Amino acid sequence: MQEEVVQDLLAVFMDSSIMNSTLKMEFVNEIAVDDAGVSREVYTAFWEQFLEQCEGESERVPRLRPDFCEAKWQAVGRIWVKGLVDHGVMPVRLSMAFIFACINGLDSVDVDILMASFLNYLPPLERSAVEKALQGTMEEDDEEDLLELFTRMGSHFLPPKEGMKAAIETMAHKAILQEPKFIVDCFSTPMSQVKPKLLDKESLLFLYESKKATGKRVAQLFETTKMVLSQREQTTFNHLQRYVKNADQTKAEKILRFCTGSSVICVDKIIICFNVETGLGRRPVAHTCVATLEVPSTSSSYPEFRTEFDNILSSNYLEMDIL
């Protein structure tokens, strides 16, 4: 399903004139007016699938692939810009240093933003080894992990301690910027549209941070439709806030996507309303077009509420197509 979204969206964005068009999207087999929620879902699905093909861990970098020509890479750049400008959707797992290079050029990426992205690009063991190497606190196990990293990056020995920092920075530059240089060049043309707003690393850092979902941030978006809640509604609202505030980032992103169509923050508020459904019909219902969450106020306890919400998040899926 998501692979179809990638191909469909790429086909639409191969034409550069799309940047001046108003897009409306819809789901297969679902009558829905695209009031932004559907578009948010489509852009989110695109980036989820696209990032699976990228290198790295918590931050990822695109890699050249045989099925992607220059025109396709430019289309991906347009999707990044259009999703952000029209709906506030952007892939926060796409390397910040890479994106900064696309917008402002490779020379604009200083060592601070490069190393921050590189550490997030590495898996936990290698990240820990690099951090210790930079601090001069490496142990024998760390040296093995670091040697594996250097070997994978094309060097088969560890540099001397006095040259370690420079060698790691060179490795980071190669992985994050040099190897995807062709892609950086392809992205740079469409991304010039957002350059005036993202001229320095502070503005890009702020953008990334403002988009990332955490349990606390998602809970702060909640706004009830009524000023005064009944006792059962207030109890349910308390359950909801407790459930969301304690969510890790992965769950917070799922909750946000369930409510808004996007796994990054791109709405000012999520409206909470209540119903009195019981039995099999009792479950949270989201209306992503207007970022509204409807929750039943009939749960007998927090564990019951938590279980029902967990079940919804684990089974939620949507079929999509693009018009």
PDB file of C-alpha atoms in Angstrom:
ATOM      1  CA  MET A   1       0.000   0.000   0.000  1.00  0.00           C
ATOM      2  CA  GLN A   2       2.661   2.504   1.013  1.00  0.00           C
ATOM      3  CA  GLU A   3       4.874   1.507  -1.931  1.00  0.00           C
ATOM      4  CA  GLU A   4       1.988   2.565  -4.178  1.00  0.00           C
ATOM      5  CA  VAL A   5       1.847   5.917  -2.377  1.00  0.00           C
ATOM      6  CA  VAL A   6       5.559   6.463  -3.097  1.00  0.00           C
ATOM      7  CA  GLN A   7       5.199   5.673  -6.795  1.00  0.00           C
ATOM      8  CA  ASP A   8       1.974   7.660  -7.189  1.00  0.00           C
ATOM      9  CA  LEU A   9       3.330  10.729  -5.417  1.00  0.00           C
ATOM     10  CA  LEU A  10       6.619  10.618  -7.339  1.00  0.00           C
ATOM     11  CA  ALA A  11       4.708  10.460 -10.614  1.00  0.00           C
ATOM     12  CA  VAL A  12       2.716  13.567  -9.699  1.00  0.00           C
ATOM     13  CA  PHE A  13       5.791  15.510  -8.530  1.00  0.00           C
ATOM     14  CA  MET A  14       7.946  14.772 -11.595  1.00  0.00           C
ATOM     15  CA  ASP A  15       6.336  17.884 -13.081  1.00  0.00           C
ATOM     16  CA  SER A  16       7.849  21.020 -11.510  1.00  0.00           C
ATOM     17  CA  SER A  17       4.642  23.014 -12.160  1.00  0.00           C
ATOM     18  CA  ILE A  18       3.002  21.003  -9.356  1.00  0.00           C
ATOM     19  CA  MET A  19       4.614  23.440  -6.892  1.00  0.00           C
ATOM     20  CA  ASN A  20       2.143  26.113  -8.017  1.00  0.00           C
ATOM     21  CA  SER A  21      -0.881  23.812  -7.809  1.00  0.00           C
ATOM     22  CA  THR A  22      -3.360  23.074  -5.046  1.00  0.00           C
ATOM     23  CA  LEU A  23      -3.411  19.325  -4.437  1.00  0.00           C
ATOM     24  CA  LYS A  24      -6.368  17.320  -3.195  1.00  0.00           C
ATOM     25  CA  MET A  25      -5.850  13.695  -2.185  1.00  0.00           C
ATOM     26  CA  GLU A  26      -8.179  10.896  -1.196  1.00  0.00           C
ATOM     27  CA  PHE A  27      -8.181   7.342   0.139  1.00  0.00           C
ATOM     28  CA  VAL A  28      -9.168   4.327  -1.917  1.00  0.00           C
ATOM     29  CA  ASN A  29     -12.693   3.109  -1.037  1.00  0.00           C
ATOM     30  CA  GLU A  30     -13.338   6.037   1.287  1.00  0.00           C
ATOM     31  CA  ILE A  31     -15.477   9.070   0.627  1.00  0.00           C
ATOM     32  CA  ALA A  32     -13.593  11.895   2.299  1.00  0.00           C
ATOM     33  CA  VAL A  33     -13.109  15.546   1.568  1.00  0.00           C
ATOM     34  CA  ASP A  34      -9.422  16.394   1.794  1.00  0.00           C
ATOM     35  CA  ASP A  35      -9.495  19.105   4.428  1.00  0.00           C
ATOM     36  CA  ALA A  36      -5.720  18.591   5.000  1.00  0.00           C
ATOM     37  CA  GLY A  37      -5.930  15.401   7.064  1.00  0.00           C
ATOM     38  CA  VAL A  38      -5.826  13.131   4.022  1.00  0.00           C
ATOM     39  CA  SER A  39      -2.887  15.027   2.528  1.00  0.00           C
ATOM     40  CA  ARG A  40      -1.030  14.855   5.834  1.00  0.00           C
ATOM     41  CA  GLU A  41      -1.565  11.093   5.853  1.00  0.00           C
ATOM     42  CA  VAL A  42      -0.295  10.687   2.289  1.00  0.00           C
ATOM     43  CA  TYR A  43       2.877  12.743   2.831  1.00  0.00           C
ATOM     44  CA  THR A  44       3.510  10.854   6.084  1.00  0.00           C
ATOM     45  CA  ALA A  45       3.083   7.478   4.368  1.00  0.00           C
ATOM     46  CA  PHE A  46       5.455   8.581   1.600  1.00  0.00           C
ATOM     47  CA  TRP A  47       8.230   9.513   4.036  1.00  0.00           C
ATOM     48  CA  GLU A  48       7.788   6.374   6.113  1.00  0.00           C
ATOM     49  CA  GLN A  49       8.331   4.220   3.040  1.00  0.00           C
ATOM     50  CA  PHE A  50      11.085   6.416   1.596  1.00  0.00           C
ATOM     51  CA  LEU A  51      13.081   6.419   4.851  1.00  0.00           C
ATOM     52  CA  GLU A  52      13.077   2.618   4.912  1.00  0.00           C
ATOM     53  CA  GLN A  53      15.375   2.782   1.867  1.00  0.00           C
ATOM     54  CA  CYS A  54      17.772   5.263   3.490  1.00  0.00           C
ATOM     55  CA  GLU A  55      20.960   4.625   5.488  1.00  0.00           C
ATOM     56  CA  GLY A  56      21.240   5.380   9.197  1.00  0.00           C
ATOM     57  CA  GLU A  57      19.354   5.009  12.452  1.00  0.00           C
ATOM     58  CA  SER A  58      17.529   7.868  14.229  1.00  0.00           C
ATOM     59  CA  GLU A  59      18.715  10.219  11.455  1.00  0.00           C
ATOM     60  CA  ARG A  60      18.866   8.847   7.921  1.00  0.00           C
ATOM     61  CA  VAL A  61      20.566   9.817   4.673  1.00  0.00           C
ATOM     62  CA  PRO A  62      19.337   8.961   1.149  1.00  0.00           C
ATOM     63  CA  ARG A  63      21.593   6.754  -0.929  1.00  0.00           C
ATOM     64  CA  LEU A  64      21.920   6.567  -4.702  1.00  0.00           C
ATOM     65  CA  ARG A  65      19.761   3.800  -6.127  1.00  0.00           C
ATOM     66  CA  PRO A  66      19.505   2.397  -9.671  1.00  0.00           C
ATOM     67  CA  ASP A  67      15.772   3.091 -10.009  1.00  0.00           C
ATOM     68  CA  PHE A  68      16.122   6.816  -9.218  1.00  0.00           C
ATOM     69  CA  CYS A  69      17.234   9.246 -11.935  1.00  0.00           C
ATOM     70  CA  GLU A  70      17.866  12.982 -11.488  1.00  0.00           C
ATOM     71  CA  ALA A  71      14.224  13.818 -12.217  1.00  0.00           C
ATOM     72  CA  LYS A  72      13.014  11.423  -9.494  1.00  0.00           C
ATOM     73  CA  TRP A  73      15.388  12.877  -6.894  1.00  0.00           C
ATOM     74  CA  GLN A  74      14.155  16.358  -7.787  1.00  0.00           C
ATOM     75  CA  ALA A  75      10.591  15.082  -7.333  1.00  0.00           C
ATOM     76  CA  VAL A  76      11.493  13.880  -3.824  1.00  0.00           C
ATOM     77  CA  GLY A  77      12.861  17.353  -3.075  1.00  0.00           C
ATOM     78  CA  ARG A  78       9.592  18.898  -4.264  1.00  0.00           C
ATOM     79  CA  ILE A  79       7.613  16.527  -2.025  1.00  0.00           C
ATOM     80  CA  TRP A  80       9.705  17.670   0.965  1.00  0.00           C
ATOM     81  CA  VAL A  81       8.994  21.332   0.192  1.00  0.00           C
ATOM     82  CA  LYS A  82       5.303  20.946  -0.729  1.00  0.00           C
ATOM     83  CA  GLY A  83       4.499  18.824   2.309  1.00  0.00           C
ATOM     84  CA  LEU A  84       6.153  21.344   4.615  1.00  0.00           C
ATOM     85  CA  VAL A  85       4.820  24.522   3.004  1.00  0.00           C
ATOM     86  CA  ASP A  86       1.230  23.322   2.469  1.00  0.00           C
ATOM     87  CA  HIS A  87       0.686  21.110   5.515  1.00  0.00           C
ATOM     88  CA  GLY A  88       3.626  21.424   7.912  1.00  0.00           C
ATOM     89  CA  VAL A  89       4.652  17.796   7.281  1.00  0.00           C
ATOM     90  CA  MET A  90       8.378  17.060   7.169  1.00  0.00           C
ATOM     91  CA  PRO A  91      10.409  13.897   7.862  1.00  0.00           C
ATOM     92  CA  VAL A  92      12.298  14.634  11.089  1.00  0.00           C
ATOM     93  CA  ARG A  93      14.353  11.450  10.615  1.00  0.00           C
ATOM     94  CA  LEU A  94      15.931  12.808   7.434  1.00  0.00           C
ATOM     95  CA  SER A  95      19.408  13.984   8.481  1.00  0.00           C
ATOM     96  CA  MET A  96      19.445  17.624   9.572  1.00  0.00           C
ATOM     97  CA  ALA A  97      22.977  18.204   8.240  1.00  0.00           C
ATOM     98  CA  PHE A  98      21.975  16.678   4.892  1.00  0.00           C
ATOM     99  CA  ILE A  99      18.889  18.918   4.634  1.00  0.00           C
ATOM    100  CA  PHE A 100      20.904  22.007   5.637  1.00  0.00           C
ATOM    101  CA  ALA A 101      23.372  21.197   2.842  1.00  0.00           C
ATOM    102  CA  CYS A 102      20.481  20.857   0.357  1.00  0.00           C
ATOM    103  CA  ILE A 103      19.176  24.309   1.312  1.00  0.00           C
ATOM    104  CA  ASN A 104      22.388  26.274   1.863  1.00  0.00           C
ATOM    105  CA  GLY A 105      25.184  24.243   0.251  1.00  0.00           C
ATOM    106  CA  LEU A 106      27.766  21.785   1.601  1.00  0.00           C
ATOM    107  CA  ASP A 107      30.101  24.533   2.776  1.00  0.00           C
ATOM    108  CA  SER A 108      27.406  25.923   5.082  1.00  0.00           C
ATOM    109  CA  VAL A 109      27.405  22.771   7.245  1.00  0.00           C
ATOM    110  CA  ASP A 110      29.669  23.410  10.242  1.00  0.00           C
ATOM    111  CA  VAL A 111      31.246  20.668  12.331  1.00  0.00           C
ATOM    112  CA  ASP A 112      28.651  20.978  15.134  1.00  0.00           C
ATOM    113  CA  ILE A 113      25.610  20.205  12.983  1.00  0.00           C
ATOM    114  CA  LEU A 114      27.598  17.594  11.024  1.00  0.00           C
ATOM    115  CA  MET A 115      28.685  15.669  14.134  1.00  0.00           C
ATOM    116  CA  ALA A 116      25.240  15.894  15.743  1.00  0.00           C
ATOM    117  CA  SER A 117      23.705  14.345  12.621  1.00  0.00           C
ATOM    118  CA  PHE A 118      26.482  11.749  12.332  1.00  0.00           C
ATOM    119  CA  LEU A 119      26.003  10.554  15.919  1.00  0.00           C
ATOM    120  CA  ASN A 120      22.252  10.205  15.286  1.00  0.00           C
ATOM    121  CA  TYR A 121      23.063   8.376  12.036  1.00  0.00           C
ATOM    122  CA  LEU A 122      25.039   5.688  13.883  1.00  0.00           C
ATOM    123  CA  PRO A 123      23.578   2.676  15.720  1.00  0.00           C
ATOM    124  CA  PRO A 124      23.840   2.879  19.547  1.00  0.00           C
ATOM    125  CA  LEU A 125      27.026   0.786  20.002  1.00  0.00           C
ATOM    126  CA  GLU A 126      28.990   2.673  17.363  1.00  0.00           C
ATOM    127  CA  ARG A 127      27.641   5.994  18.568  1.00  0.00           C
ATOM    128  CA  SER A 128      28.844   5.242  22.078  1.00  0.00           C
ATOM    129  CA  ALA A 129      32.290   4.224  20.781  1.00  0.00           C
ATOM    130  CA  VAL A 130      32.610   7.434  18.725  1.00  0.00           C
ATOM    131  CA  GLU A 131      31.545   9.591  21.676  1.00  0.00           C
ATOM    132  CA  LYS A 132      34.133   7.927  23.907  1.00  0.00           C
ATOM    133  CA  ALA A 133      36.813   8.263  21.220  1.00  0.00           C
ATOM    134  CA  LEU A 134      36.113  11.983  20.958  1.00  0.00           C
ATOM    135  CA  GLN A 135      36.292  12.298  24.756  1.00  0.00           C
ATOM    136  CA  GLY A 136      39.434  10.163  24.986  1.00  0.00           C
ATOM    137  CA  THR A 137      37.777   7.590  27.264  1.00  0.00           C
ATOM    138  CA  MET A 138      37.806   4.507  24.987  1.00  0.00           C
ATOM    139  CA  GLU A 139      38.165   0.988  26.385  1.00  0.00           C
ATOM    140  CA  GLU A 140      39.090  -2.207  24.552  1.00  0.00           C
ATOM    141  CA  ASP A 141      35.499  -3.118  23.633  1.00  0.00           C
ATOM    142  CA  ASP A 142      34.954   0.380  22.254  1.00  0.00           C
ATOM    143  CA  GLU A 143      38.029   0.041  20.034  1.00  0.00           C
ATOM    144  CA  GLU A 144      36.535  -3.099  18.444  1.00  0.00           C
ATOM    145  CA  ASP A 145      33.246  -1.322  17.736  1.00  0.00           C
ATOM    146  CA  LEU A 146      35.079   1.704  16.366  1.00  0.00           C
ATOM    147  CA  LEU A 147      37.295  -0.448  14.126  1.00  0.00           C
ATOM    148  CA  GLU A 148      34.173  -2.106  12.682  1.00  0.00           C
ATOM    149  CA  LEU A 149      32.813   1.357  11.870  1.00  0.00           C
ATOM    150  CA  PHE A 150      36.052   2.557  10.267  1.00  0.00           C
ATOM    151  CA  THR A 151      36.263  -0.684   8.264  1.00  0.00           C
ATOM    152  CA  ARG A 152      32.703  -0.275   6.998  1.00  0.00           C
ATOM    153  CA  MET A 153      33.527   3.309   6.012  1.00  0.00           C
ATOM    154  CA  GLY A 154      36.570   2.163   4.009  1.00  0.00           C
ATOM    155  CA  SER A 155      39.492   2.395   6.451  1.00  0.00           C
ATOM    156  CA  HIS A 156      40.950  -0.797   7.941  1.00  0.00           C
ATOM    157  CA  PHE A 157      42.819   0.625  10.891  1.00  0.00           C
ATOM    158  CA  LEU A 158      42.213   3.073  13.732  1.00  0.00           C
ATOM    159  CA  PRO A 159      44.009   6.421  13.506  1.00  0.00           C
ATOM    160  CA  PRO A 160      46.348   7.488  16.343  1.00  0.00           C
ATOM    161  CA  LYS A 161      44.685   9.268  19.267  1.00  0.00           C
ATOM    162  CA  GLU A 162      45.956  12.688  18.177  1.00  0.00           C
ATOM    163  CA  GLY A 163      44.363  12.203  14.747  1.00  0.00           C
ATOM    164  CA  MET A 164      41.137  10.555  15.958  1.00  0.00           C
ATOM    165  CA  LYS A 165      38.913  13.652  16.019  1.00  0.00           C
ATOM    166  CA  ALA A 166      39.903  14.721  12.497  1.00  0.00           C
ATOM    167  CA  ALA A 167      39.452  11.155  11.164  1.00  0.00           C
ATOM    168  CA  ILE A 168      35.956  10.867  12.651  1.00  0.00           C
ATOM    169  CA  GLU A 169      34.955  14.264  11.247  1.00  0.00           C
ATOM    170  CA  THR A 170      36.226  13.199   7.809  1.00  0.00           C
ATOM    171  CA  MET A 171      34.217   9.975   8.073  1.00  0.00           C
ATOM    172  CA  ALA A 172      31.107  11.936   9.062  1.00  0.00           C
ATOM    173  CA  HIS A 173      31.550  14.331   6.123  1.00  0.00           C
ATOM    174  CA  LYS A 174      31.846  11.391   3.733  1.00  0.00           C
ATOM    175  CA  ALA A 175      28.767   9.564   5.059  1.00  0.00           C
ATOM    176  CA  ILE A 176      26.414  12.514   5.501  1.00  0.00           C
ATOM    177  CA  LEU A 177      27.468  14.864   2.696  1.00  0.00           C
ATOM    178  CA  GLN A 178      29.956  13.502   0.153  1.00  0.00           C
ATOM    179  CA  GLU A 179      28.336  10.182  -0.749  1.00  0.00           C
ATOM    180  CA  PRO A 180      24.853  11.687  -1.321  1.00  0.00           C
ATOM    181  CA  LYS A 181      26.298  14.810  -3.066  1.00  0.00           C
ATOM    182  CA  PHE A 182      24.362  14.096  -6.279  1.00  0.00           C
ATOM    183  CA  ILE A 183      21.116  13.904  -4.275  1.00  0.00           C
ATOM    184  CA  VAL A 184      21.991  17.123  -2.430  1.00  0.00           C
ATOM    185  CA  ASP A 185      22.364  18.845  -5.815  1.00  0.00           C
ATOM    186  CA  CYS A 186      19.022  17.443  -7.022  1.00  0.00           C
ATOM    187  CA  PHE A 187      17.212  18.588  -3.858  1.00  0.00           C
ATOM    188  CA  SER A 188      18.788  22.050  -3.877  1.00  0.00           C
ATOM    189  CA  THR A 189      16.659  23.475  -6.720  1.00  0.00           C
ATOM    190  CA  PRO A 190      13.201  22.826  -5.205  1.00  0.00           C
ATOM    191  CA  MET A 191      14.480  23.537  -1.688  1.00  0.00           C
ATOM    192  CA  SER A 192      15.602  27.023  -2.688  1.00  0.00           C
ATOM    193  CA  GLN A 193      11.940  27.948  -2.110  1.00  0.00           C
ATOM    194  CA  VAL A 194      12.365  27.610   1.670  1.00  0.00           C
ATOM    195  CA  LYS A 195      15.907  29.041   1.845  1.00  0.00           C
ATOM    196  CA  PRO A 196      14.849  32.540   3.055  1.00  0.00           C
ATOM    197  CA  LYS A 197      13.308  30.998   6.202  1.00  0.00           C
ATOM    198  CA  LEU A 198      16.098  28.477   6.879  1.00  0.00           C
ATOM    199  CA  LEU A 199      19.289  30.450   6.303  1.00  0.00           C
ATOM    200  CA  ASP A 200      21.018  29.422   9.536  1.00  0.00           C
ATOM    201  CA  LYS A 201      21.300  26.220  11.532  1.00  0.00           C
ATOM    202  CA  GLU A 202      19.350  27.722  14.460  1.00  0.00           C
ATOM    203  CA  SER A 203      16.237  28.166  12.304  1.00  0.00           C
ATOM    204  CA  LEU A 204      16.520  24.597  10.988  1.00  0.00           C
ATOM    205  CA  LEU A 205      17.131  23.241  14.487  1.00  0.00           C
ATOM    206  CA  PHE A 206      14.036  25.096  15.711  1.00  0.00           C
ATOM    207  CA  LEU A 207      11.989  23.656  12.822  1.00  0.00           C
ATOM    208  CA  TYR A 208      13.103  20.092  13.619  1.00  0.00           C
ATOM    209  CA  GLU A 209      12.443  20.495  17.342  1.00  0.00           C
ATOM    210  CA  SER A 210       9.010  22.076  16.805  1.00  0.00           C
ATOM    211  CA  LYS A 211       7.943  19.128  14.654  1.00  0.00           C
ATOM    212  CA  LYS A 212       9.101  16.233  16.843  1.00  0.00           C
ATOM    213  CA  ALA A 213       6.374  14.419  18.724  1.00  0.00           C
ATOM    214  CA  THR A 214       6.800  13.745  22.422  1.00  0.00           C
ATOM    215  CA  GLY A 215       4.090  12.536  24.774  1.00  0.00           C
ATOM    216  CA  LYS A 216       4.071  15.843  26.631  1.00  0.00           C
ATOM    217  CA  ARG A 217       3.866  17.966  23.474  1.00  0.00           C
ATOM    218  CA  VAL A 218       1.018  15.909  22.034  1.00  0.00           C
ATOM    219  CA  ALA A 219      -0.915  16.117  25.323  1.00  0.00           C
ATOM    220  CA  GLN A 220      -0.485  19.904  25.300  1.00  0.00           C
ATOM    221  CA  LEU A 221      -2.380  20.034  21.983  1.00  0.00           C
ATOM    222  CA  PHE A 222      -5.544  18.571  23.552  1.00  0.00           C
ATOM    223  CA  GLU A 223      -8.507  20.914  23.886  1.00  0.00           C
ATOM    224  CA  THR A 224     -11.963  19.740  24.958  1.00  0.00           C
ATOM    225  CA  THR A 225     -15.098  20.950  23.172  1.00  0.00           C
ATOM    226  CA  LYS A 226     -16.781  21.775  26.483  1.00  0.00           C
ATOM    227  CA  MET A 227     -15.561  24.186  29.136  1.00  0.00           C
ATOM    228  CA  VAL A 228     -17.066  22.086  31.932  1.00  0.00           C
ATOM    229  CA  LEU A 229     -16.815  18.294  31.813  1.00  0.00           C
ATOM    230  CA  SER A 230     -18.960  15.767  33.632  1.00  0.00           C
ATOM    231  CA  GLN A 231     -17.202  13.659  36.243  1.00  0.00           C
ATOM    232  CA  ARG A 232     -16.912  10.675  33.878  1.00  0.00           C
ATOM    233  CA  GLU A 233     -15.640  12.880  31.067  1.00  0.00           C
ATOM    234  CA  GLN A 234     -13.060  14.477  33.342  1.00  0.00           C
ATOM    235  CA  THR A 235     -11.894  11.048  34.501  1.00  0.00           C
ATOM    236  CA  THR A 236     -11.609   9.904  30.882  1.00  0.00           C
ATOM    237  CA  PHE A 237      -9.721  13.082  29.935  1.00  0.00           C
ATOM    238  CA  ASN A 238      -7.332  12.444  32.837  1.00  0.00           C
ATOM    239  CA  HIS A 239      -6.806   8.876  31.545  1.00  0.00           C
ATOM    240  CA  LEU A 240      -6.102  10.238  28.063  1.00  0.00           C
ATOM    241  CA  GLN A 241      -3.565  12.787  29.299  1.00  0.00           C
ATOM    242  CA  ARG A 242      -1.837  10.191  31.465  1.00  0.00           C
ATOM    243  CA  TYR A 243      -1.706   7.744  28.557  1.00  0.00           C
ATOM    244  CA  VAL A 244      -0.253  10.282  26.124  1.00  0.00           C
ATOM    245  CA  LYS A 245       2.143  12.101  28.483  1.00  0.00           C
ATOM    246  CA  ASN A 246       3.815   8.811  29.385  1.00  0.00           C
ATOM    247  CA  ALA A 247       4.179   7.665  25.765  1.00  0.00           C
ATOM    248  CA  ASP A 248       7.679   7.228  24.342  1.00  0.00           C
ATOM    249  CA  GLN A 249       8.470   8.948  21.040  1.00  0.00           C
ATOM    250  CA  THR A 250       7.363   6.006  18.879  1.00  0.00           C
ATOM    251  CA  LYS A 251       3.971   5.798  20.581  1.00  0.00           C
ATOM    252  CA  ALA A 252       3.604   9.592  20.653  1.00  0.00           C
ATOM    253  CA  GLU A 253       4.105   9.628  16.877  1.00  0.00           C
ATOM    254  CA  LYS A 254       1.457   6.903  16.456  1.00  0.00           C
ATOM    255  CA  ILE A 255      -1.038   8.813  18.611  1.00  0.00           C
ATOM    256  CA  LEU A 256      -0.358  12.023  16.710  1.00  0.00           C
ATOM    257  CA  ARG A 257      -0.741  10.277  13.369  1.00  0.00           C
ATOM    258  CA  PHE A 258      -3.978   8.620  14.512  1.00  0.00           C
ATOM    259  CA  CYS A 259      -5.412  12.027  15.467  1.00  0.00           C
ATOM    260  CA  THR A 260      -4.019  14.255  12.695  1.00  0.00           C
ATOM    261  CA  GLY A 261      -2.780  12.036   9.860  1.00  0.00           C
ATOM    262  CA  SER A 262       0.839  13.065  10.497  1.00  0.00           C
ATOM    263  CA  SER A 263       3.494  11.711  12.855  1.00  0.00           C
ATOM    264  CA  VAL A 264       4.999  15.195  13.231  1.00  0.00           C
ATOM    265  CA  ILE A 265       3.321  18.188  14.858  1.00  0.00           C
ATOM    266  CA  CYS A 266       1.544  20.257  12.217  1.00  0.00           C
ATOM    267  CA  VAL A 267      -1.682  21.378  13.944  1.00  0.00           C
ATOM    268  CA  ASP A 268      -2.234  23.949  16.702  1.00  0.00           C
ATOM    269  CA  LYS A 269      -4.677  21.779  18.623  1.00  0.00           C
ATOM    270  CA  ILE A 270      -6.414  18.417  18.766  1.00  0.00           C
ATOM    271  CA  ILE A 271     -10.081  18.668  19.696  1.00  0.00           C
ATOM    272  CA  ILE A 272     -11.273  16.122  22.272  1.00  0.00           C
ATOM    273  CA  CYS A 273     -14.932  15.137  22.497  1.00  0.00           C
ATOM    274  CA  PHE A 274     -16.687  12.297  24.300  1.00  0.00           C
ATOM    275  CA  ASN A 275     -19.314   9.638  23.647  1.00  0.00           C
ATOM    276  CA  VAL A 276     -21.040   6.990  25.755  1.00  0.00           C
ATOM    277  CA  GLU A 277     -20.430   3.959  23.524  1.00  0.00           C
ATOM    278  CA  THR A 278     -20.285   0.564  25.246  1.00  0.00           C
ATOM    279  CA  GLY A 279     -19.479  -3.014  24.260  1.00  0.00           C
ATOM    280  CA  LEU A 280     -17.855  -3.743  20.911  1.00  0.00           C
ATOM    281  CA  GLY A 281     -18.579  -0.224  19.646  1.00  0.00           C
ATOM    282  CA  ARG A 282     -16.498   1.367  22.380  1.00  0.00           C
ATOM    283  CA  ARG A 283     -13.203   2.633  21.007  1.00  0.00           C
ATOM    284  CA  PRO A 284     -11.415   5.919  20.324  1.00  0.00           C
ATOM    285  CA  VAL A 285     -12.337   7.386  16.935  1.00  0.00           C
ATOM    286  CA  ALA A 286     -10.211   9.989  15.142  1.00  0.00           C
ATOM    287  CA  HIS A 287     -11.265  12.447  12.449  1.00  0.00           C
ATOM    288  CA  THR A 288      -7.957  13.496  10.914  1.00  0.00           C
ATOM    289  CA  CYS A 289      -9.513  16.057   8.540  1.00  0.00           C
ATOM    290  CA  VAL A 290     -10.297  18.309  11.509  1.00  0.00           C
ATOM    291  CA  ALA A 291      -7.812  16.837  14.026  1.00  0.00           C
ATOM    292  CA  THR A 292     -10.528  15.613  16.379  1.00  0.00           C
ATOM    293  CA  LEU A 293     -10.396  12.652  18.760  1.00  0.00           C
ATOM    294  CA  GLU A 294     -13.602  11.131  20.076  1.00  0.00           C
ATOM    295  CA  VAL A 295     -13.157   9.018  23.211  1.00  0.00           C
ATOM    296  CA  PRO A 296     -15.753   6.933  25.080  1.00  0.00           C
ATOM    297  CA  SER A 297     -16.277   8.070  28.668  1.00  0.00           C
ATOM    298  CA  THR A 298     -17.404   4.578  29.737  1.00  0.00           C
ATOM    299  CA  SER A 299     -14.089   2.897  30.606  1.00  0.00           C
ATOM    300  CA  SER A 300     -14.158   1.471  34.129  1.00  0.00           C
ATOM    301  CA  SER A 301     -10.437   1.992  34.816  1.00  0.00           C
ATOM    302  CA  TYR A 302      -7.189   3.383  33.398  1.00  0.00           C
ATOM    303  CA  PRO A 303      -5.842  -0.103  32.466  1.00  0.00           C
ATOM    304  CA  GLU A 304      -9.011  -0.723  30.449  1.00  0.00           C
ATOM    305  CA  PHE A 305      -8.648   2.653  28.713  1.00  0.00           C
ATOM    306  CA  ARG A 306      -4.964   1.979  28.001  1.00  0.00           C
ATOM    307  CA  THR A 307      -5.643  -1.480  26.543  1.00  0.00           C
ATOM    308  CA  GLU A 308      -8.366  -0.196  24.205  1.00  0.00           C
ATOM    309  CA  PHE A 309      -6.167   2.638  22.947  1.00  0.00           C
ATOM    310  CA  ASP A 310      -3.183   0.291  22.507  1.00  0.00           C
ATOM    311  CA  ASN A 311      -5.359  -2.048  20.444  1.00  0.00           C
ATOM    312  CA  ILE A 312      -6.465   0.800  18.164  1.00  0.00           C
ATOM    313  CA  LEU A 313      -2.897   2.000  17.571  1.00  0.00           C
ATOM    314  CA  SER A 314      -1.622  -1.494  16.805  1.00  0.00           C
ATOM    315  CA  SER A 315      -4.383  -2.216  14.260  1.00  0.00           C
ATOM    316  CA  ASN A 316      -4.717   1.177  12.590  1.00  0.00           C
ATOM    317  CA  TYR A 317      -4.118   1.173   8.836  1.00  0.00           C
ATOM    318  CA  LEU A 318      -5.439   3.036   5.826  1.00  0.00           C
ATOM    319  CA  GLU A 319      -5.470   2.244   2.116  1.00  0.00           C
ATOM    320  CA  MET A 320      -4.560   5.228  -0.025  1.00  0.00           C
ATOM    321  CA  ASP A 321      -4.482   6.410  -3.563  1.00  0.00           C
ATOM    322  CA  ILE A 322      -3.788   9.846  -4.968  1.00  0.00           C
ATOM    323  CA  LEU A 323      -5.981  11.872  -7.302  1.00  0.00           C
TER     324      LEU A 323
END
